[in-house]
Amino acid sequence: MHAFVQIRKQEADETDAARKELELLARLRELPSLLIAVSGGADSAYLAWAAHRALGSRALSVTAISPSYSAYDRAELEKFIAHTGVRHKFVETHEMENPAYRANAADRCYYCKDELFNVLGQLAQERDFAAVAYGVNADDTSDFRPGHRAAAEHRVLAPLLEAQMSKADIRALSQRAGLPTWDRPASACLSSRLPYGTEVTPERLLLIENGEAILRELGFRQFRVRLHDKLARIEIAPEEMSLAMTPEMSARIAQRFKAAGFLYVALDLEGYRQGSLNAALGKR
């Protein structure tokens, strides 16, 4: 009986997700034109695809390049662009020039998004686009995300949120559409790996990027390298922890991380979880 109930639930969820997609596409078609902020994660990639489907040449996806955007993320995004044919443009952002961003307080994300939406707003004005949108979804409102305040101030649209799409909806619909991003692990900018109060510098971001590239080369899929001075605190997805904790793999990780410039290497026993650095905010 329990199995039967579960199947019915999955079918109902799929139907609901399909309804939300129809609603999303209908709302997008009402816009004269649209710029979409795209990082390459599952959410923004799906929104880029949906806007391309609804608006065609009247939609332009835009990705910001800065030291906090990894080479790996860019390569994965370029594969998505080639696969889908969405109109796309790279632009540069300069949040690193803002002392408030580099200070890495709890509202760092606000200054990043403020710079992003300033750049996209100027581009929209220059190219006569009617609006700018980004890929926040219904699940994101339960986490601490100061970047949402910047979006509200710049009057950036949130089509996925308006359609009440969850992360599960987006992954299911992306898979149905054949998007290569449908099961891409959750991602975030490299600056999110630094504890609050640790200055954001290009050197630290590069160290983190190199560490995560090592884990990817060793076969891990979902992880974070949190940088605490010269210590790498590695978060691995629970289902991959057994591999990481074998003596052979532990030795390989430690050897390669130290060769990359880390002084100490530690495996977080709680495993990967989004926003783990936010735990420090409640202890101040």
PDB file of C-alpha atoms in Angstrom:
ATOM      1  CA  MET A   1       0.000   0.000   0.000  1.00  0.00           C
ATOM      2  CA  HIS A   2       2.818   2.389   0.856  1.00  0.00           C
ATOM      3  CA  ALA A   3       4.438   1.827  -2.544  1.00  0.00           C
ATOM      4  CA  PHE A   4       1.148   2.516  -4.291  1.00  0.00           C
ATOM      5  CA  VAL A   5       0.707   5.820  -2.427  1.00  0.00           C
ATOM      6  CA  GLN A   6       4.238   6.883  -3.329  1.00  0.00           C
ATOM      7  CA  ILE A   7       3.655   6.282  -7.041  1.00  0.00           C
ATOM      8  CA  ARG A   8       0.463   8.330  -6.975  1.00  0.00           C
ATOM      9  CA  LYS A   9       2.323  11.167  -5.268  1.00  0.00           C
ATOM     10  CA  GLN A  10       5.069  11.208  -7.914  1.00  0.00           C
ATOM     11  CA  GLU A  11       2.495  11.325 -10.715  1.00  0.00           C
ATOM     12  CA  ALA A  12       0.670  14.206  -9.018  1.00  0.00           C
ATOM     13  CA  ASP A  13       3.940  16.103  -8.587  1.00  0.00           C
ATOM     14  CA  GLU A  14       4.804  15.659 -12.264  1.00  0.00           C
ATOM     15  CA  THR A  15       1.392  16.929 -13.292  1.00  0.00           C
ATOM     16  CA  ASP A  16       1.735  19.919 -10.997  1.00  0.00           C
ATOM     17  CA  ALA A  17       5.207  20.695 -12.334  1.00  0.00           C
ATOM     18  CA  ALA A  18       3.910  20.572 -15.905  1.00  0.00           C
ATOM     19  CA  ARG A  19       1.139  22.981 -14.967  1.00  0.00           C
ATOM     20  CA  LYS A  20       3.665  25.350 -13.457  1.00  0.00           C
ATOM     21  CA  GLU A  21       5.757  25.209 -16.623  1.00  0.00           C
ATOM     22  CA  LEU A  22       2.774  26.180 -18.771  1.00  0.00           C
ATOM     23  CA  GLU A  23       2.106  29.072 -16.427  1.00  0.00           C
ATOM     24  CA  LEU A  24       5.758  30.135 -16.541  1.00  0.00           C
ATOM     25  CA  LEU A  25       5.898  30.092 -20.339  1.00  0.00           C
ATOM     26  CA  ALA A  26       2.639  32.038 -20.577  1.00  0.00           C
ATOM     27  CA  ARG A  27       3.956  34.748 -18.257  1.00  0.00           C
ATOM     28  CA  LEU A  28       7.257  34.963 -20.129  1.00  0.00           C
ATOM     29  CA  ARG A  29       5.447  35.401 -23.449  1.00  0.00           C
ATOM     30  CA  GLU A  30       3.715  38.461 -22.036  1.00  0.00           C
ATOM     31  CA  LEU A  31       7.066  40.265 -21.761  1.00  0.00           C
ATOM     32  CA  PRO A  32       8.295  42.357 -24.703  1.00  0.00           C
ATOM     33  CA  SER A  33      11.860  41.131 -24.091  1.00  0.00           C
ATOM     34  CA  LEU A  34      14.020  39.835 -21.263  1.00  0.00           C
ATOM     35  CA  LEU A  35      17.604  39.598 -19.999  1.00  0.00           C
ATOM     36  CA  ILE A  36      18.259  36.545 -17.821  1.00  0.00           C
ATOM     37  CA  ALA A  37      21.078  36.324 -15.262  1.00  0.00           C
ATOM     38  CA  VAL A  38      22.560  32.858 -15.771  1.00  0.00           C
ATOM     39  CA  SER A  39      25.199  31.195 -13.609  1.00  0.00           C
ATOM     40  CA  GLY A  40      24.835  27.785 -15.235  1.00  0.00           C
ATOM     41  CA  GLY A  41      23.225  25.999 -12.296  1.00  0.00           C
ATOM     42  CA  ALA A  42      20.031  24.008 -12.719  1.00  0.00           C
ATOM     43  CA  ASP A  43      17.705  26.910 -11.859  1.00  0.00           C
ATOM     44  CA  SER A  44      19.118  29.687 -14.021  1.00  0.00           C
ATOM     45  CA  ALA A  45      19.809  27.275 -16.882  1.00  0.00           C
ATOM     46  CA  TYR A  46      16.186  26.125 -16.870  1.00  0.00           C
ATOM     47  CA  LEU A  47      14.983  29.739 -16.807  1.00  0.00           C
ATOM     48  CA  ALA A  48      17.283  30.560 -19.727  1.00  0.00           C
ATOM     49  CA  TRP A  49      15.841  27.635 -21.693  1.00  0.00           C
ATOM     50  CA  ALA A  50      12.260  28.604 -20.837  1.00  0.00           C
ATOM     51  CA  ALA A  51      12.815  32.245 -21.822  1.00  0.00           C
ATOM     52  CA  HIS A  52      14.443  31.143 -25.080  1.00  0.00           C
ATOM     53  CA  ARG A  53      11.465  28.900 -25.805  1.00  0.00           C
ATOM     54  CA  ALA A  54       8.925  31.592 -24.956  1.00  0.00           C
ATOM     55  CA  LEU A  55      10.626  34.670 -26.447  1.00  0.00           C
ATOM     56  CA  GLY A  56      13.171  33.415 -28.968  1.00  0.00           C
ATOM     57  CA  SER A  57      15.477  36.232 -30.055  1.00  0.00           C
ATOM     58  CA  ARG A  58      13.791  38.579 -27.600  1.00  0.00           C
ATOM     59  CA  ALA A  59      15.539  36.736 -24.747  1.00  0.00           C
ATOM     60  CA  LEU A  60      19.225  37.101 -23.926  1.00  0.00           C
ATOM     61  CA  SER A  61      20.986  35.118 -21.214  1.00  0.00           C
ATOM     62  CA  VAL A  62      23.915  36.888 -19.556  1.00  0.00           C
ATOM     63  CA  THR A  63      26.674  35.505 -17.346  1.00  0.00           C
ATOM     64  CA  ALA A  64      28.974  37.592 -15.162  1.00  0.00           C
ATOM     65  CA  ILE A  65      32.677  36.785 -15.181  1.00  0.00           C
ATOM     66  CA  SER A  66      34.741  37.632 -12.094  1.00  0.00           C
ATOM     67  CA  PRO A  67      37.325  35.898  -9.853  1.00  0.00           C
ATOM     68  CA  SER A  68      34.497  34.218  -7.908  1.00  0.00           C
ATOM     69  CA  TYR A  69      33.227  32.385 -11.015  1.00  0.00           C
ATOM     70  CA  SER A  70      35.188  29.195 -11.590  1.00  0.00           C
ATOM     71  CA  ALA A  71      36.633  28.011 -14.883  1.00  0.00           C
ATOM     72  CA  TYR A  72      34.744  24.751 -14.397  1.00  0.00           C
ATOM     73  CA  ASP A  73      31.392  26.543 -14.118  1.00  0.00           C
ATOM     74  CA  ARG A  74      32.163  28.505 -17.263  1.00  0.00           C
ATOM     75  CA  ALA A  75      33.056  25.341 -19.183  1.00  0.00           C
ATOM     76  CA  GLU A  76      29.846  23.626 -18.064  1.00  0.00           C
ATOM     77  CA  LEU A  77      27.811  26.678 -19.038  1.00  0.00           C
ATOM     78  CA  GLU A  78      29.369  26.763 -22.491  1.00  0.00           C
ATOM     79  CA  LYS A  79      28.311  23.130 -22.971  1.00  0.00           C
ATOM     80  CA  PHE A  80      24.756  24.089 -22.017  1.00  0.00           C
ATOM     81  CA  ILE A  81      24.751  27.004 -24.470  1.00  0.00           C
ATOM     82  CA  ALA A  82      26.000  24.763 -27.275  1.00  0.00           C
ATOM     83  CA  HIS A  83      23.378  22.128 -26.439  1.00  0.00           C
ATOM     84  CA  THR A  84      20.375  24.457 -26.258  1.00  0.00           C
ATOM     85  CA  GLY A  85      21.291  27.271 -28.651  1.00  0.00           C
ATOM     86  CA  VAL A  86      20.124  29.982 -26.248  1.00  0.00           C
ATOM     87  CA  ARG A  87      21.284  33.501 -27.037  1.00  0.00           C
ATOM     88  CA  HIS A  88      24.040  34.296 -24.585  1.00  0.00           C
ATOM     89  CA  LYS A  89      26.583  36.912 -23.618  1.00  0.00           C
ATOM     90  CA  PHE A  90      29.418  37.070 -21.065  1.00  0.00           C
ATOM     91  CA  VAL A  91      29.986  40.334 -19.193  1.00  0.00           C
ATOM     92  CA  GLU A  92      32.492  41.374 -16.555  1.00  0.00           C
ATOM     93  CA  THR A  93      31.508  42.460 -13.064  1.00  0.00           C
ATOM     94  CA  HIS A  94      33.772  44.222 -10.591  1.00  0.00           C
ATOM     95  CA  GLU A  95      32.478  43.400  -7.127  1.00  0.00           C
ATOM     96  CA  MET A  96      36.074  42.771  -6.027  1.00  0.00           C
ATOM     97  CA  GLU A  97      36.670  46.519  -6.266  1.00  0.00           C
ATOM     98  CA  ASN A  98      34.077  47.122  -3.543  1.00  0.00           C
ATOM     99  CA  PRO A  99      35.611  47.056  -0.011  1.00  0.00           C
ATOM    100  CA  ALA A 100      32.236  46.020   1.430  1.00  0.00           C
ATOM    101  CA  TYR A 101      32.244  42.910  -0.760  1.00  0.00           C
ATOM    102  CA  ARG A 102      35.851  42.005   0.027  1.00  0.00           C
ATOM    103  CA  ALA A 103      35.195  42.409   3.770  1.00  0.00           C
ATOM    104  CA  ASN A 104      32.962  39.346   3.494  1.00  0.00           C
ATOM    105  CA  ALA A 105      30.407  40.214   6.135  1.00  0.00           C
ATOM    106  CA  ALA A 106      27.128  38.293   6.307  1.00  0.00           C
ATOM    107  CA  ASP A 107      25.669  40.536   3.580  1.00  0.00           C
ATOM    108  CA  ARG A 108      28.465  39.905   1.063  1.00  0.00           C
ATOM    109  CA  CYS A 109      25.997  38.394  -1.398  1.00  0.00           C
ATOM    110  CA  TYR A 110      24.055  41.659  -1.418  1.00  0.00           C
ATOM    111  CA  TYR A 111      27.029  43.589  -2.820  1.00  0.00           C
ATOM    112  CA  CYS A 112      27.702  40.894  -5.405  1.00  0.00           C
ATOM    113  CA  LYS A 113      24.113  40.915  -6.656  1.00  0.00           C
ATOM    114  CA  ASP A 114      23.956  44.706  -6.502  1.00  0.00           C
ATOM    115  CA  GLU A 115      26.943  44.876  -8.870  1.00  0.00           C
ATOM    116  CA  LEU A 116      25.480  42.179 -11.101  1.00  0.00           C
ATOM    117  CA  PHE A 117      22.101  43.853 -11.424  1.00  0.00           C
ATOM    118  CA  ASN A 118      23.712  47.245 -12.000  1.00  0.00           C
ATOM    119  CA  VAL A 119      25.653  45.783 -14.932  1.00  0.00           C
ATOM    120  CA  LEU A 120      22.638  43.921 -16.314  1.00  0.00           C
ATOM    121  CA  GLY A 121      20.423  46.956 -15.868  1.00  0.00           C
ATOM    122  CA  GLN A 122      22.812  49.077 -17.910  1.00  0.00           C
ATOM    123  CA  LEU A 123      23.000  46.389 -20.585  1.00  0.00           C
ATOM    124  CA  ALA A 124      19.209  46.138 -20.703  1.00  0.00           C
ATOM    125  CA  GLN A 125      18.965  49.896 -21.147  1.00  0.00           C
ATOM    126  CA  GLU A 126      21.609  49.962 -23.880  1.00  0.00           C
ATOM    127  CA  ARG A 127      19.958  47.124 -25.825  1.00  0.00           C
ATOM    128  CA  ASP A 128      16.377  48.128 -25.097  1.00  0.00           C
ATOM    129  CA  PHE A 129      15.362  45.050 -23.119  1.00  0.00           C
ATOM    130  CA  ALA A 130      12.189  45.461 -21.104  1.00  0.00           C
ATOM    131  CA  ALA A 131      13.263  43.628 -17.943  1.00  0.00           C
ATOM    132  CA  VAL A 132      15.903  41.580 -16.135  1.00  0.00           C
ATOM    133  CA  ALA A 133      15.204  38.241 -14.417  1.00  0.00           C
ATOM    134  CA  TYR A 134      17.071  35.770 -12.252  1.00  0.00           C
ATOM    135  CA  GLY A 135      16.587  32.155 -11.219  1.00  0.00           C
ATOM    136  CA  VAL A 136      15.479  32.225  -7.593  1.00  0.00           C
ATOM    137  CA  ASN A 137      12.998  29.425  -6.847  1.00  0.00           C
ATOM    138  CA  ALA A 138      10.382  28.744  -4.167  1.00  0.00           C
ATOM    139  CA  ASP A 139      12.787  26.756  -1.989  1.00  0.00           C
ATOM    140  CA  ASP A 140      15.341  29.575  -1.854  1.00  0.00           C
ATOM    141  CA  THR A 141      13.190  31.773   0.355  1.00  0.00           C
ATOM    142  CA  SER A 142      13.801  29.488   3.349  1.00  0.00           C
ATOM    143  CA  ASP A 143      17.558  30.188   3.392  1.00  0.00           C
ATOM    144  CA  PHE A 144      19.548  33.294   4.319  1.00  0.00           C
ATOM    145  CA  ARG A 145      20.131  35.026   0.970  1.00  0.00           C
ATOM    146  CA  PRO A 146      20.811  38.767   1.160  1.00  0.00           C
ATOM    147  CA  GLY A 147      21.138  38.871  -2.619  1.00  0.00           C
ATOM    148  CA  HIS A 148      17.346  38.788  -2.822  1.00  0.00           C
ATOM    149  CA  ARG A 149      17.275  42.282  -1.330  1.00  0.00           C
ATOM    150  CA  ALA A 150      19.430  43.561  -4.178  1.00  0.00           C
ATOM    151  CA  ALA A 151      17.093  41.931  -6.689  1.00  0.00           C
ATOM    152  CA  ALA A 152      14.097  43.640  -5.103  1.00  0.00           C
ATOM    153  CA  GLU A 153      15.842  47.021  -5.131  1.00  0.00           C
ATOM    154  CA  HIS A 154      16.669  46.665  -8.826  1.00  0.00           C
ATOM    155  CA  ARG A 155      13.165  45.379  -9.625  1.00  0.00           C
ATOM    156  CA  VAL A 156      14.538  42.169 -11.067  1.00  0.00           C
ATOM    157  CA  LEU A 157      11.881  39.629 -11.993  1.00  0.00           C
ATOM    158  CA  ALA A 158      11.737  36.178 -10.387  1.00  0.00           C
ATOM    159  CA  PRO A 159       9.685  34.068 -12.835  1.00  0.00           C
ATOM    160  CA  LEU A 160      10.418  30.691 -11.200  1.00  0.00           C
ATOM    161  CA  LEU A 161       9.421  32.003  -7.804  1.00  0.00           C
ATOM    162  CA  GLU A 162       6.244  33.582  -9.215  1.00  0.00           C
ATOM    163  CA  ALA A 163       5.323  30.216 -10.699  1.00  0.00           C
ATOM    164  CA  GLN A 164       6.026  28.621  -7.273  1.00  0.00           C
ATOM    165  CA  MET A 165       8.542  26.224  -8.786  1.00  0.00           C
ATOM    166  CA  SER A 166      10.576  24.189  -6.325  1.00  0.00           C
ATOM    167  CA  LYS A 167      14.032  22.759  -6.954  1.00  0.00           C
ATOM    168  CA  ALA A 168      12.426  19.353  -7.491  1.00  0.00           C
ATOM    169  CA  ASP A 169      10.064  20.838 -10.099  1.00  0.00           C
ATOM    170  CA  ILE A 170      12.954  22.460 -11.936  1.00  0.00           C
ATOM    171  CA  ARG A 171      15.042  19.309 -12.010  1.00  0.00           C
ATOM    172  CA  ALA A 172      12.110  17.194 -13.219  1.00  0.00           C
ATOM    173  CA  LEU A 173      11.161  19.676 -15.945  1.00  0.00           C
ATOM    174  CA  SER A 174      14.797  20.113 -16.994  1.00  0.00           C
ATOM    175  CA  GLN A 175      15.151  16.349 -17.349  1.00  0.00           C
ATOM    176  CA  ARG A 176      11.963  16.186 -19.406  1.00  0.00           C
ATOM    177  CA  ALA A 177      13.332  18.941 -21.666  1.00  0.00           C
ATOM    178  CA  GLY A 178      16.613  17.070 -22.095  1.00  0.00           C
ATOM    179  CA  LEU A 179      18.715  19.758 -20.430  1.00  0.00           C
ATOM    180  CA  PRO A 180      22.172  18.547 -19.342  1.00  0.00           C
ATOM    181  CA  THR A 181      21.862  20.639 -16.173  1.00  0.00           C
ATOM    182  CA  TRP A 182      18.881  18.715 -14.775  1.00  0.00           C
ATOM    183  CA  ASP A 183      20.963  16.769 -12.238  1.00  0.00           C
ATOM    184  CA  ARG A 184      23.850  19.163 -11.844  1.00  0.00           C
ATOM    185  CA  PRO A 185      24.934  19.376  -8.178  1.00  0.00           C
ATOM    186  CA  ALA A 186      24.087  22.575  -6.337  1.00  0.00           C
ATOM    187  CA  SER A 187      26.684  25.250  -6.972  1.00  0.00           C
ATOM    188  CA  ALA A 188      27.540  28.690  -5.651  1.00  0.00           C
ATOM    189  CA  CYS A 189      30.228  31.303  -6.168  1.00  0.00           C
ATOM    190  CA  LEU A 190      33.710  30.574  -4.828  1.00  0.00           C
ATOM    191  CA  SER A 191      33.422  33.378  -2.272  1.00  0.00           C
ATOM    192  CA  SER A 192      30.776  31.363  -0.445  1.00  0.00           C
ATOM    193  CA  ARG A 193      33.535  28.977   0.651  1.00  0.00           C
ATOM    194  CA  LEU A 194      35.157  31.634   2.874  1.00  0.00           C
ATOM    195  CA  PRO A 195      33.997  32.110   6.488  1.00  0.00           C
ATOM    196  CA  TYR A 196      32.379  35.468   7.172  1.00  0.00           C
ATOM    197  CA  GLY A 197      34.998  38.018   8.136  1.00  0.00           C
ATOM    198  CA  THR A 198      37.737  36.431   6.013  1.00  0.00           C
ATOM    199  CA  GLU A 199      38.657  38.886   3.267  1.00  0.00           C
ATOM    200  CA  VAL A 200      37.783  37.802  -0.258  1.00  0.00           C
ATOM    201  CA  THR A 201      40.931  37.899  -2.386  1.00  0.00           C
ATOM    202  CA  PRO A 202      41.711  36.472  -5.831  1.00  0.00           C
ATOM    203  CA  GLU A 203      44.466  34.347  -4.283  1.00  0.00           C
ATOM    204  CA  ARG A 204      42.092  32.660  -1.820  1.00  0.00           C
ATOM    205  CA  LEU A 205      39.484  32.081  -4.489  1.00  0.00           C
ATOM    206  CA  LEU A 206      42.058  30.460  -6.774  1.00  0.00           C
ATOM    207  CA  LEU A 207      43.223  28.198  -3.945  1.00  0.00           C
ATOM    208  CA  ILE A 208      39.647  27.061  -3.353  1.00  0.00           C
ATOM    209  CA  GLU A 209      39.057  26.553  -7.067  1.00  0.00           C
ATOM    210  CA  ASN A 210      42.178  24.396  -7.349  1.00  0.00           C
ATOM    211  CA  GLY A 211      41.110  22.337  -4.344  1.00  0.00           C
ATOM    212  CA  GLU A 212      37.679  21.650  -5.771  1.00  0.00           C
ATOM    213  CA  ALA A 213      39.219  20.736  -9.118  1.00  0.00           C
ATOM    214  CA  ILE A 214      41.270  18.090  -7.299  1.00  0.00           C
ATOM    215  CA  LEU A 215      38.166  16.552  -5.733  1.00  0.00           C
ATOM    216  CA  ARG A 216      36.447  16.529  -9.108  1.00  0.00           C
ATOM    217  CA  GLU A 217      39.458  14.780 -10.686  1.00  0.00           C
ATOM    218  CA  LEU A 218      39.386  12.186  -7.896  1.00  0.00           C
ATOM    219  CA  GLY A 219      35.816  11.289  -8.827  1.00  0.00           C
ATOM    220  CA  PHE A 220      33.724  13.187  -6.280  1.00  0.00           C
ATOM    221  CA  ARG A 221      30.537  14.868  -7.423  1.00  0.00           C
ATOM    222  CA  GLN A 222      28.993  16.951  -4.619  1.00  0.00           C
ATOM    223  CA  PHE A 223      31.380  18.789  -2.319  1.00  0.00           C
ATOM    224  CA  ARG A 224      32.682  22.087  -0.991  1.00  0.00           C
ATOM    225  CA  VAL A 225      36.149  23.228   0.024  1.00  0.00           C
ATOM    226  CA  ARG A 226      35.760  25.684   2.908  1.00  0.00           C
ATOM    227  CA  LEU A 227      38.933  27.680   3.479  1.00  0.00           C
ATOM    228  CA  HIS A 228      39.879  28.462   7.090  1.00  0.00           C
ATOM    229  CA  ASP A 229      43.217  30.295   6.849  1.00  0.00           C
ATOM    230  CA  LYS A 230      45.479  27.557   5.444  1.00  0.00           C
ATOM    231  CA  LEU A 231      43.156  24.704   6.442  1.00  0.00           C
ATOM    232  CA  ALA A 232      40.872  23.095   3.873  1.00  0.00           C
ATOM    233  CA  ARG A 233      37.668  21.836   5.509  1.00  0.00           C
ATOM    234  CA  ILE A 234      36.260  19.472   2.925  1.00  0.00           C
ATOM    235  CA  GLU A 235      32.540  18.722   2.847  1.00  0.00           C
ATOM    236  CA  ILE A 236      31.611  15.611   0.873  1.00  0.00           C
ATOM    237  CA  ALA A 237      28.074  14.389   0.134  1.00  0.00           C
ATOM    238  CA  PRO A 238      27.035  11.670   2.622  1.00  0.00           C
ATOM    239  CA  GLU A 239      26.746   9.036  -0.096  1.00  0.00           C
ATOM    240  CA  GLU A 240      30.374   9.704  -1.120  1.00  0.00           C
ATOM    241  CA  MET A 241      31.857   9.848   2.382  1.00  0.00           C
ATOM    242  CA  SER A 242      32.813   6.174   2.489  1.00  0.00           C
ATOM    243  CA  LEU A 243      35.085   6.663  -0.510  1.00  0.00           C
ATOM    244  CA  ALA A 244      36.680   9.780   0.958  1.00  0.00           C
ATOM    245  CA  MET A 245      37.409   8.059   4.271  1.00  0.00           C
ATOM    246  CA  THR A 246      39.335   5.093   2.903  1.00  0.00           C
ATOM    247  CA  PRO A 247      43.026   5.283   3.891  1.00  0.00           C
ATOM    248  CA  GLU A 248      44.122   5.332   0.271  1.00  0.00           C
ATOM    249  CA  MET A 249      41.790   8.149  -0.804  1.00  0.00           C
ATOM    250  CA  SER A 250      42.412  10.187   2.345  1.00  0.00           C
ATOM    251  CA  ALA A 251      46.130  10.038   1.668  1.00  0.00           C
ATOM    252  CA  ARG A 252      45.653  11.086  -1.965  1.00  0.00           C
ATOM    253  CA  ILE A 253      43.454  14.025  -0.989  1.00  0.00           C
ATOM    254  CA  ALA A 254      45.907  15.218   1.663  1.00  0.00           C
ATOM    255  CA  GLN A 255      48.924  14.880  -0.620  1.00  0.00           C
ATOM    256  CA  ARG A 256      47.344  16.743  -3.511  1.00  0.00           C
ATOM    257  CA  PHE A 257      45.832  19.500  -1.379  1.00  0.00           C
ATOM    258  CA  LYS A 258      49.147  20.195   0.310  1.00  0.00           C
ATOM    259  CA  ALA A 259      50.865  20.296  -3.064  1.00  0.00           C
ATOM    260  CA  ALA A 260      48.241  22.859  -4.154  1.00  0.00           C
ATOM    261  CA  GLY A 261      49.140  25.182  -1.255  1.00  0.00           C
ATOM    262  CA  PHE A 262      47.015  24.091   1.717  1.00  0.00           C
ATOM    263  CA  LEU A 263      48.857  23.580   5.000  1.00  0.00           C
ATOM    264  CA  TYR A 264      46.218  21.385   6.683  1.00  0.00           C
ATOM    265  CA  VAL A 265      43.478  19.184   5.239  1.00  0.00           C
ATOM    266  CA  ALA A 266      40.388  18.098   7.198  1.00  0.00           C
ATOM    267  CA  LEU A 267      37.284  16.094   6.250  1.00  0.00           C
ATOM    268  CA  ASP A 268      34.073  17.464   7.781  1.00  0.00           C
ATOM    269  CA  LEU A 269      32.271  14.530   9.433  1.00  0.00           C
ATOM    270  CA  GLU A 270      28.872  16.183   8.930  1.00  0.00           C
ATOM    271  CA  GLY A 271      29.377  16.024   5.181  1.00  0.00           C
ATOM    272  CA  TYR A 272      28.214  18.458   2.520  1.00  0.00           C
ATOM    273  CA  ARG A 273      25.349  20.821   3.330  1.00  0.00           C
ATOM    274  CA  GLN A 274      24.375  24.118   1.758  1.00  0.00           C
ATOM    275  CA  GLY A 275      25.008  27.258   3.784  1.00  0.00           C
ATOM    276  CA  SER A 276      27.116  25.530   6.444  1.00  0.00           C
ATOM    277  CA  LEU A 277      29.014  28.761   7.103  1.00  0.00           C
ATOM    278  CA  ASN A 278      25.727  30.429   8.070  1.00  0.00           C
ATOM    279  CA  ALA A 279      25.854  28.416  11.302  1.00  0.00           C
ATOM    280  CA  ALA A 280      28.333  30.970  12.645  1.00  0.00           C
ATOM    281  CA  LEU A 281      25.775  33.768  12.297  1.00  0.00           C
ATOM    282  CA  GLY A 282      23.635  32.387  15.086  1.00  0.00           C
ATOM    283  CA  LYS A 283      26.578  32.262  17.490  1.00  0.00           C
ATOM    284  CA  ARG A 284      27.490  35.954  17.352  1.00  0.00           C
TER     285      ARG A 284
END
